[in-house]
Short mmCIF file of C-alpha atoms in Angstrom, two decimals:
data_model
loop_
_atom_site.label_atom_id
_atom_site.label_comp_id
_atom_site.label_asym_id
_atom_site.label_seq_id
_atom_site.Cartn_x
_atom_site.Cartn_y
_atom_site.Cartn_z
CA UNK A 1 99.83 39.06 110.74
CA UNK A 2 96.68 41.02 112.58
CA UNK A 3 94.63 42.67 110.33
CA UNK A 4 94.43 45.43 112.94
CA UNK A 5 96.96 47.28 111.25
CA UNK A 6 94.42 48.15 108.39
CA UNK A 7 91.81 49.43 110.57
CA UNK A 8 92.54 52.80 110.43
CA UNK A 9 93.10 53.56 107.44
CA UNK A 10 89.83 51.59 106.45
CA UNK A 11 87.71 53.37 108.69
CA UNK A 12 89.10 56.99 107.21
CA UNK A 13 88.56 55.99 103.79
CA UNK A 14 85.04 54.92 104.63
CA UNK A 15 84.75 58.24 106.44
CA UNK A 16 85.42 60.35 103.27
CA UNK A 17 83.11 58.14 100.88
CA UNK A 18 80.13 58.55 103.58
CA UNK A 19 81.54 62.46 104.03
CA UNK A 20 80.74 62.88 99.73
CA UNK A 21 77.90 60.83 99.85
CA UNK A 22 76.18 62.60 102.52
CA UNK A 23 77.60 66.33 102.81
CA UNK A 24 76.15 68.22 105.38
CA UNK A 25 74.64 71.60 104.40
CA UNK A 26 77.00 74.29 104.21
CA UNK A 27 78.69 76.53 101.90
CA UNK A 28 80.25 74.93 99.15
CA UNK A 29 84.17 76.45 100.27
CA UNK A 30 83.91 74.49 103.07
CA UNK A 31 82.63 71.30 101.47
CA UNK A 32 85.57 71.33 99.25
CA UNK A 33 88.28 72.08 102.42
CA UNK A 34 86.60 69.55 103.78
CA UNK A 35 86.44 66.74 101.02
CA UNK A 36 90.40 67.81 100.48
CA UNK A 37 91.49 67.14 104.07
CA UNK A 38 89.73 63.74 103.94
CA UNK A 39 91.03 62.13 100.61
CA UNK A 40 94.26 63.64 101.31
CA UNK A 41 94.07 62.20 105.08
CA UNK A 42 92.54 58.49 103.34
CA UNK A 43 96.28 58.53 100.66
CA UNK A 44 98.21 59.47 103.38
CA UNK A 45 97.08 56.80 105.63
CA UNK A 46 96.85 53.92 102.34
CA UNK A 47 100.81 55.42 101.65
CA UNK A 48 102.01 54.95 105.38
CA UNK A 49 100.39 51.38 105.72
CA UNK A 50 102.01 50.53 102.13
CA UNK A 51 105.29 51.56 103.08
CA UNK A 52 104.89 49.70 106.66
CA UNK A 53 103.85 46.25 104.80
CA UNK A 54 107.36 46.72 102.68
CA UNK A 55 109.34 47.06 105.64
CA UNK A 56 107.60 43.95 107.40
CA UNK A 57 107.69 42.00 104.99
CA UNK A 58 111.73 41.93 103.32
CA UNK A 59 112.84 41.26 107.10
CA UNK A 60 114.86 44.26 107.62
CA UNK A 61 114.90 43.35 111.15
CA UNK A 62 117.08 41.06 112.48
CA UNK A 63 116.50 38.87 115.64
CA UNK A 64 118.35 41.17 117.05
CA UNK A 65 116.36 44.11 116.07
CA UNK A 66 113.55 42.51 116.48
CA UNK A 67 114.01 41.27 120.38
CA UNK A 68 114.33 45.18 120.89
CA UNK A 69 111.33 46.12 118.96
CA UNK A 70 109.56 43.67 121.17
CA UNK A 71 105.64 44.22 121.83
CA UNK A 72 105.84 46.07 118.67
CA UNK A 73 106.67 43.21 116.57
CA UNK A 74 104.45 40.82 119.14
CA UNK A 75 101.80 43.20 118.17
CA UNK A 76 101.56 42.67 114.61
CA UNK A 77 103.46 39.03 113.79
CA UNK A 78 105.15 38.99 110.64
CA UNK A 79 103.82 40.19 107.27
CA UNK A 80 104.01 37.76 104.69
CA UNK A 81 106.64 37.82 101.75
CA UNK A 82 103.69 38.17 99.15
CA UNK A 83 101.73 40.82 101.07
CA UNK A 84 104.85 42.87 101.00
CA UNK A 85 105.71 42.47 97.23
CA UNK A 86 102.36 43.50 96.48
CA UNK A 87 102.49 46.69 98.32
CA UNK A 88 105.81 46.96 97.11
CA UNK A 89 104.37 46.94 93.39
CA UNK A 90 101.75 49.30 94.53
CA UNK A 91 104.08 52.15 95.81
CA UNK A 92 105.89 51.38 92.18
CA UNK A 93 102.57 51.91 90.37
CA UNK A 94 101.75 54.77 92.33
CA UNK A 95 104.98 56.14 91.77
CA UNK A 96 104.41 56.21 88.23
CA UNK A 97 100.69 56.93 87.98
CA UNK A 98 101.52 60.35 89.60
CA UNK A 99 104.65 61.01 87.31
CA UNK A 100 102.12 60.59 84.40
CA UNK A 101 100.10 63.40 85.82
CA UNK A 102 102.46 65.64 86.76
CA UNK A 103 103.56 65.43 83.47
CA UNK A 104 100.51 65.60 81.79
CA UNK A 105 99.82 68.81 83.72
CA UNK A 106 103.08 70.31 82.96
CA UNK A 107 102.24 69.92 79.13
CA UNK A 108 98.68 71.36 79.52
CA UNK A 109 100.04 74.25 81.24
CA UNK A 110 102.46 74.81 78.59
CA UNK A 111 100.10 74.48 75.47
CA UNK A 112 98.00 76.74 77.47
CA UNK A 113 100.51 79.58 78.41
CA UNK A 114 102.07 79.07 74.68
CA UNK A 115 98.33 80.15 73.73
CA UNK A 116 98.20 83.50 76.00
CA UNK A 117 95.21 84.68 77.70
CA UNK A 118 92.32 86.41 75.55
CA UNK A 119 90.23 85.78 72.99
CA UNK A 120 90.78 82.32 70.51
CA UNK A 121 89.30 82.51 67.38
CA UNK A 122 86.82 79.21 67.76
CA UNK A 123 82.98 78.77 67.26
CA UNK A 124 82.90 76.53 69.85
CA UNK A 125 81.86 78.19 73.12
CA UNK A 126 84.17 77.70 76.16
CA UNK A 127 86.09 79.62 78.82
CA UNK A 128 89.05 78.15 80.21
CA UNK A 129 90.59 79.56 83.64
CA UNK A 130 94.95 79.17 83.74
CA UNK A 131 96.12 79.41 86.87
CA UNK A 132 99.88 80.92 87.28
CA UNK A 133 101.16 84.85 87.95
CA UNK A 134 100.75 85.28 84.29
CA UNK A 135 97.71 83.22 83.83
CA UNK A 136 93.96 84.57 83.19
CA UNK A 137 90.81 83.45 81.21
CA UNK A 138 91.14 82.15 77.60
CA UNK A 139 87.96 83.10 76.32
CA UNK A 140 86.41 81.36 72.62
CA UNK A 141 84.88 84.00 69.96
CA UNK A 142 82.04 81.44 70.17
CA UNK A 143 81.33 82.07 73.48
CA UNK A 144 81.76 85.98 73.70
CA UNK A 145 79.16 86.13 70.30
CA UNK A 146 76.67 84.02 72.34
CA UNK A 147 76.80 86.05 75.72
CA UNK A 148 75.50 89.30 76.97
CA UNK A 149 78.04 91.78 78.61
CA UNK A 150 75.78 90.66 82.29
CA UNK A 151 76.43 87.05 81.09
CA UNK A 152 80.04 87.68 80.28
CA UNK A 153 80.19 89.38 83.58
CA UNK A 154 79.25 86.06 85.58
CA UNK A 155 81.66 83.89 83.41
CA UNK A 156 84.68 86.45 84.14
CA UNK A 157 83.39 86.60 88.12
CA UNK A 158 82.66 82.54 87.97
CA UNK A 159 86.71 81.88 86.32
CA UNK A 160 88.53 84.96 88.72
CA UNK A 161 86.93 82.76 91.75
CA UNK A 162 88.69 79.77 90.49
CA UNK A 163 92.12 81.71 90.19
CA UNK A 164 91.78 84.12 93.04
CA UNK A 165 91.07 80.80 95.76
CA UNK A 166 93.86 78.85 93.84
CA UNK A 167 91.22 75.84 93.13
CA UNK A 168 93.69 74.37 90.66
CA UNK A 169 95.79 73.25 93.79
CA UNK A 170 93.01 71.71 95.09
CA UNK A 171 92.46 69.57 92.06
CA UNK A 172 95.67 68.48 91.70
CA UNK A 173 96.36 67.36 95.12
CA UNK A 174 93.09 65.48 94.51
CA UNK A 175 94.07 64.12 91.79
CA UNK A 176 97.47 62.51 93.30
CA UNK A 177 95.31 61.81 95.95
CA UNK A 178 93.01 59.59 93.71
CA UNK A 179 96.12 58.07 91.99
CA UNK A 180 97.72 56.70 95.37
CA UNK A 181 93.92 55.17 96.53
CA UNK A 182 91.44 54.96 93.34
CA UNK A 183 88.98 54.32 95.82
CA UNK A 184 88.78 57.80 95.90
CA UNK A 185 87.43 58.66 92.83
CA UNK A 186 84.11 59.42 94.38
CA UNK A 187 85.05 61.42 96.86
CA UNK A 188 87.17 63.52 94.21
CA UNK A 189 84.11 63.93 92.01
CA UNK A 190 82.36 65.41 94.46
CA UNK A 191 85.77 67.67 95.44
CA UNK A 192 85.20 68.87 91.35
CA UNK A 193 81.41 69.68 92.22
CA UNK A 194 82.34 71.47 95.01
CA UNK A 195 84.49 73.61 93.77
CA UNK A 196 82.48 74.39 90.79
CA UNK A 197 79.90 75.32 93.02
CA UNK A 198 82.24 77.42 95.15
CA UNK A 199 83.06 79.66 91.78
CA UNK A 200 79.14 79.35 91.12
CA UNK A 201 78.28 81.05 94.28
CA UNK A 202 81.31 83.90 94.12
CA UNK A 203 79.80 84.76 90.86
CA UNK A 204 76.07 84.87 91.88
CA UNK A 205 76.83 87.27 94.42
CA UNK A 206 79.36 89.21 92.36
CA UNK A 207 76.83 89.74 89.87
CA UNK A 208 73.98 89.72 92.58
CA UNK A 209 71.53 87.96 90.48
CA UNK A 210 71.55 83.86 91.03
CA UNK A 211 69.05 83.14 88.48
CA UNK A 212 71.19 85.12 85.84
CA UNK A 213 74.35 83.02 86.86
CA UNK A 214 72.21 79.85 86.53
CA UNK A 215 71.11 80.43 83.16
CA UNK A 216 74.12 81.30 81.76
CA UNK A 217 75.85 78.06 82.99
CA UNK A 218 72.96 76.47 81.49
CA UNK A 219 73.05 78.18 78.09
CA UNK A 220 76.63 77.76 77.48
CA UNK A 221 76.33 73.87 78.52
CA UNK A 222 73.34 73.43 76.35
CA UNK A 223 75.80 75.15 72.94
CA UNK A 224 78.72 73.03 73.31
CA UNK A 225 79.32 70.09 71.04
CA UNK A 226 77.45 66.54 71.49
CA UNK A 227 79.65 64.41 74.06
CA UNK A 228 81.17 62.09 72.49
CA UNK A 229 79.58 59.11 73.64
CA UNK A 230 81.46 57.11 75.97
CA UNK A 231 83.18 58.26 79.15
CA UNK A 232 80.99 61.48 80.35
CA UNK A 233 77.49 59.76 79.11
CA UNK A 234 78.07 57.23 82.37
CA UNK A 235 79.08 59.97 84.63
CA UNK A 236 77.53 62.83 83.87
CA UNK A 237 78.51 66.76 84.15
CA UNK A 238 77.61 68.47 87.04
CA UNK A 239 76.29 71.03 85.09
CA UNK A 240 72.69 70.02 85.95
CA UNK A 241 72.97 70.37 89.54
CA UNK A 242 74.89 73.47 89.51
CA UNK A 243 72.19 75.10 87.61
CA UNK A 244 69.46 73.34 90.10
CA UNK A 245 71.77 74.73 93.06
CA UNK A 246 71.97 78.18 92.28
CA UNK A 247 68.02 78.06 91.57
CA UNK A 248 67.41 77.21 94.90
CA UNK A 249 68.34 78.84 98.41
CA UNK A 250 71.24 80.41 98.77
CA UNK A 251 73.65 78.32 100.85
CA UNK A 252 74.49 79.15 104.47
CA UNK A 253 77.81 81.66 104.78
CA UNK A 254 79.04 78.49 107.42
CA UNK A 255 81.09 81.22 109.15
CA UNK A 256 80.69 78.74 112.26
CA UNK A 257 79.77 75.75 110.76
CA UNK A 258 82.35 75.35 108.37
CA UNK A 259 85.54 75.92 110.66
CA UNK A 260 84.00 73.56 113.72
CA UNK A 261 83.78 70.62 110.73
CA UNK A 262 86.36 71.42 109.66
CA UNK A 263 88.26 70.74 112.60
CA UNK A 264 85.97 67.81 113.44
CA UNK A 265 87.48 66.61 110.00
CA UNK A 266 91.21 67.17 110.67
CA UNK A 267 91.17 65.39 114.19
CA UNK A 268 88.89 62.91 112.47
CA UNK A 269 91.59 62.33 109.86
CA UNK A 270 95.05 63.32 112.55
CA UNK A 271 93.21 60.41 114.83
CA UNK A 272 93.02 58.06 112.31
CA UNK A 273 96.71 58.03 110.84
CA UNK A 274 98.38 59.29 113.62
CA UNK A 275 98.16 56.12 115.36
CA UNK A 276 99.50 54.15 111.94
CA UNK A 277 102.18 56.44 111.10
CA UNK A 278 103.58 56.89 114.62
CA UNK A 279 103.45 53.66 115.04
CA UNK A 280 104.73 52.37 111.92
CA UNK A 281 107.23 54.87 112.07
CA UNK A 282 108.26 54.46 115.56
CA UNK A 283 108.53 50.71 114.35
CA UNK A 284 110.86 51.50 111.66
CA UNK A 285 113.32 53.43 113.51
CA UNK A 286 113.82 50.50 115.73
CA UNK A 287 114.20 48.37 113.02
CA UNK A 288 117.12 50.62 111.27
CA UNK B 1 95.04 94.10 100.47
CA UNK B 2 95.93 90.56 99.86
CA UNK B 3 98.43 90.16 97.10
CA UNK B 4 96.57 89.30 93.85
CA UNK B 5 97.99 87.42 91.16
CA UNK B 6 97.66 89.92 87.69
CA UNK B 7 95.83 86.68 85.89
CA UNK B 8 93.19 86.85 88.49
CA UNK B 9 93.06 90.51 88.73
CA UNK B 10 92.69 90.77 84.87
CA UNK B 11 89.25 88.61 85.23
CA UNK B 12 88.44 90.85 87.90
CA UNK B 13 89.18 93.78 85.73
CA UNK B 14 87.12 92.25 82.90
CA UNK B 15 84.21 91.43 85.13
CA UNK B 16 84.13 94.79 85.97
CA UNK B 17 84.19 96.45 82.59
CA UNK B 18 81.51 93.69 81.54
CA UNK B 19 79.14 94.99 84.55
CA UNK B 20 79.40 98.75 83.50
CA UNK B 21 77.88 100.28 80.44
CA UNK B 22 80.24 102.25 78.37
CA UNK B 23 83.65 103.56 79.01
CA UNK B 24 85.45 103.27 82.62
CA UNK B 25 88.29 105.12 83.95
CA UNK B 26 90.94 103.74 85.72
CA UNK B 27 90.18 104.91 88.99
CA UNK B 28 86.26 104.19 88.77
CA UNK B 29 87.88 100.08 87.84
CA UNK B 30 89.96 100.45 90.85
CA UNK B 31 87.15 101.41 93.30
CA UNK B 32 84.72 98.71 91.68
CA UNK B 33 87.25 95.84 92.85
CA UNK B 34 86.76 93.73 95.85
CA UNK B 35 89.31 95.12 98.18
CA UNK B 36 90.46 98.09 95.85
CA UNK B 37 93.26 98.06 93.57
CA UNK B 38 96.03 100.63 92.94
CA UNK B 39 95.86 103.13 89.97
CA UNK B 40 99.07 101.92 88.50
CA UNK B 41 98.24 98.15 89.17
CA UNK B 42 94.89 98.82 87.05
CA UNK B 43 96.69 100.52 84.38
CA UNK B 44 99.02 97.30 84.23
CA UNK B 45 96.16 94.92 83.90
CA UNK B 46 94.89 97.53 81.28
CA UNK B 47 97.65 97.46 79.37
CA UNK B 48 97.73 93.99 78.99
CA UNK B 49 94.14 94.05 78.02
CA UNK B 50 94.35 96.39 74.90
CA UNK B 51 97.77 94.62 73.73
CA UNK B 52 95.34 91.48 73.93
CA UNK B 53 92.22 93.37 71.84
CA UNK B 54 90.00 92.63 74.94
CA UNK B 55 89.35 96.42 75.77
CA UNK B 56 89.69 99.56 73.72
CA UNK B 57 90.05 102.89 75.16
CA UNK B 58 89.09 106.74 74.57
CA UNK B 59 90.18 109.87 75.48
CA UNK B 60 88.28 111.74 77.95
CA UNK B 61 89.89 115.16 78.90
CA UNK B 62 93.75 114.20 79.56
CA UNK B 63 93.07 110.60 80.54
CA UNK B 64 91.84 107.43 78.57
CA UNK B 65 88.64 105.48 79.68
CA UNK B 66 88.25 101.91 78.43
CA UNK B 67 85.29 99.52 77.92
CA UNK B 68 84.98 95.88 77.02
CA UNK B 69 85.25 94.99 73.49
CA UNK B 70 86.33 91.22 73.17
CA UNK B 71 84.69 90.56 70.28
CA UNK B 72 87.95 90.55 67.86
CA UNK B 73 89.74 87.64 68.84
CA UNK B 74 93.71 88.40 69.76
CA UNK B 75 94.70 84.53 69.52
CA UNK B 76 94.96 81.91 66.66
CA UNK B 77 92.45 79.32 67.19
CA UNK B 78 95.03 76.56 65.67
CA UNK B 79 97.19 77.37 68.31
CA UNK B 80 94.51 76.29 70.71
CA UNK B 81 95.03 73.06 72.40
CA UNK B 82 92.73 70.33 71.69
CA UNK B 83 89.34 71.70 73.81
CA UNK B 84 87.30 68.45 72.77
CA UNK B 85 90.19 66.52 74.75
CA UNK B 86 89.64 68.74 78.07
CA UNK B 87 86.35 68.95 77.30
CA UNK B 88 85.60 64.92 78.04
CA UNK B 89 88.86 64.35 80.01
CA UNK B 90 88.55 67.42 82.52
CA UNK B 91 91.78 68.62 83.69
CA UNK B 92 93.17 69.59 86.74
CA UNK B 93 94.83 72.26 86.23
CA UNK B 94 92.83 74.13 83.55
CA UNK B 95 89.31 74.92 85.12
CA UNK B 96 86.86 74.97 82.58
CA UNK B 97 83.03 76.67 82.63
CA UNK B 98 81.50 73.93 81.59
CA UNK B 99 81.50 70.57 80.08
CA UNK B 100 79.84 68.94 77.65
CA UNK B 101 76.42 67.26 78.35
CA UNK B 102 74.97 63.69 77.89
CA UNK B 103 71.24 63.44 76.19
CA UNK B 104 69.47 63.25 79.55
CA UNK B 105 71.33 66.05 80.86
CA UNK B 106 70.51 67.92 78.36
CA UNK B 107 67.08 67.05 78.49
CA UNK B 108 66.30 67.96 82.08
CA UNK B 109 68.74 71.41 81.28
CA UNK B 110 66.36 72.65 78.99
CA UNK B 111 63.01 71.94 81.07
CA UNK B 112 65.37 73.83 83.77
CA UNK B 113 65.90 76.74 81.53
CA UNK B 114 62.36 77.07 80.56
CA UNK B 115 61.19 76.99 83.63
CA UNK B 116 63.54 80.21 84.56
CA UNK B 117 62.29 81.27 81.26
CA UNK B 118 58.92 81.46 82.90
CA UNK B 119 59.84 82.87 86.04
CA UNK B 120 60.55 85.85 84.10
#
């Protein structure tokens, strides 16, 4: 077996953690298209090099087949039987994994559509954005009793952003994303940033005041309930840099910027399966 | 216009009646949307809003003006789903303003806030 055959895919999913780590200046939109074409480019390639290892591996060539696959087969030798189970499990595990969140979603959805959109009766403060033709915001009494009408304004502008540019879509293909390669859990943090950021900045200029947007992300933050400890006190919120963010410059429009990366990004990504999954592809057809 | 979906248009709506002071007409919400929004599309949105207790209205002359009330809430809290689990387990389907902090968050948050606090 040549260990060739991983290269690609590698070398993309190194490309999207250096692309979070280090994002280039621009306007946060376009960080998140960006981020979202490169984990999604990173599963796809992990998915098509899984499914290639399987069919390697349980010799569904013959001699036969394989004689007239040729160089192909020449090209990579034979994958051993253990290599292939394992990816085999993997796809299984996968499988699952995004089952679980589909139906996780599905639920959350529900409860939240069973609930309506409006005002719920609750002390603590929060504002909660469901996407959906008949979705809206579901505001807390907590939070409307702690807010201004100007700071209720940037809260209505921040949560119409996230409906209005769909970010909910973006999350969840993320968030298969992340299931099929948990590599990308990094990458997919910094997709959430982004697009909280994106919403940030719709509502700063909706409102046209940035330092009125970042103080009311900040009060609200600083009135909700202790975290449990645990999970978020290793991570973090992003609340902090939000409120830094819209403190400081506003961020370039990238009305140039953002499309040329953007189609850096999608040749970056195209270049990098293309070769695996035609070739894997082209492989299998021979096989069959 | 680009289609909207009426959950996005009724944030817009409320964004809008949250900006102005006082009572807003239909037609003064429609021209205060990005892009514009029909009259009948507006009252739609509206309507949903007062069955919800999120606006309340006035006559003015032969037409009703509304304004942002929002403070009785329309919805049960114990029908709420659990926030504290989407609060620490962030969803991805249910966008939420903010999450909770950790202590040093919170710490640097507040020398943030005072700092804006002197700006002022």
């Amino acid at each position: 077996m040549n260990l060739e055959i991983y290269l690609p895919t590698a070398l993309l999913a190194l490309g999207t953690l250096v692309v979070a780590w280090r994002q280039p200046r621009m306007h946060p939109a376009w960080t998140a298209r960006i981020l979202i074409l490169f984990i999604g480019g990173s599963a796809l390639a992990v998915l098509g090099l899984l499914a290639f290892l399987v069919v390697m591996a349980t010799g569904v060539w013959t001699p036969a087949k394989a004689a007239l696959a040729g160089g192909l087969l020449a090209d990579n030798g034979r994958v051993p039987l253990p290599v292939g189970v394992a990816a085999g499990a993997l796809l299984v595990l996968i499988a699952v994994a995004v089952t679980c969140s589909a139906l996780r979603w599905r639920r959350e959805l529900r409860e939240a559509r069973a609930v309506g959109t409006g005002v719920v009766a609750d002390e603590r403060p929060y504002a909660v954005a469901v996407p959906g033709h008949d979705g809206g915001v579901i505001l807390s009494s907590g939070l409307v009793g702690m807010l201004s009408r100007r700071e209720l304004e940037v809260v209505f502008r921040h949560e119409a952003a996230h409906l209005e540019h769909r970010h909910h879509l973006y999350l969840m293909a993320g968030s298969v994303f992340t299931r099929v390669f948990p590599c990308l859990a990094y990458p997919y943090r910094a997709l959430r940033y982004a697009l909280e950021r994106w919403a940030d900045e719709e509502a700063a200029v909706a409102v046209g005041d940035r330092v009125l947007t970042a103080r009311t992300i900040a009060r609200v933050a600083l009135a909700q309930p202790p975290a449990a400890p645990g999970r978020l006190a290793l991570t973090g919120s992003h609340v902090t840099r939000r409120v830094t963010a819209l403190l400081g410059r506003t961020p370039p429009d990238s009305r140039i910027a953002g499309p040329v990366l953007f189609g850096g990004a999608w040749m970056a990504a195209g270049s990098a399966i293309s070769p695996t999954v035609t070739h894997h592809v082209n492989l299998v057809l021979v096989l069959l | 216009m680009s289609r909207r979906k009426l959950g996005q248009l009724e944030a817009e709506v409320l964004a809008v009646l949250a900006g102005a002071d006082g009572f807003l007409s239909p037609n003064d919400i429609g021209d205060r949307l990005a892009g514009g929004a029909a009259y009948t599309t507006v009252n739609t949105i509206l309507f949903r809003l007062l069955d919800k207790n999120m606006v309340d209205r006035e006559k003015r002359g032969r037409a009703y003006v509304y304004r942002l009330t929002a403070d009785e809430p329309g919805l049960a809290a114990e029908r709420m789903f659990g926030h504290l689990r989407l609060a620490h387990n962030p969803s991805a389907v249910l966008s939420q303003f903010v999450h909770g902090l950790n202590p040093k968050e919170e710490e640097a948050l507040r020398a943030l806030l005072d700092e804006t606090e002197g700006q002022r």
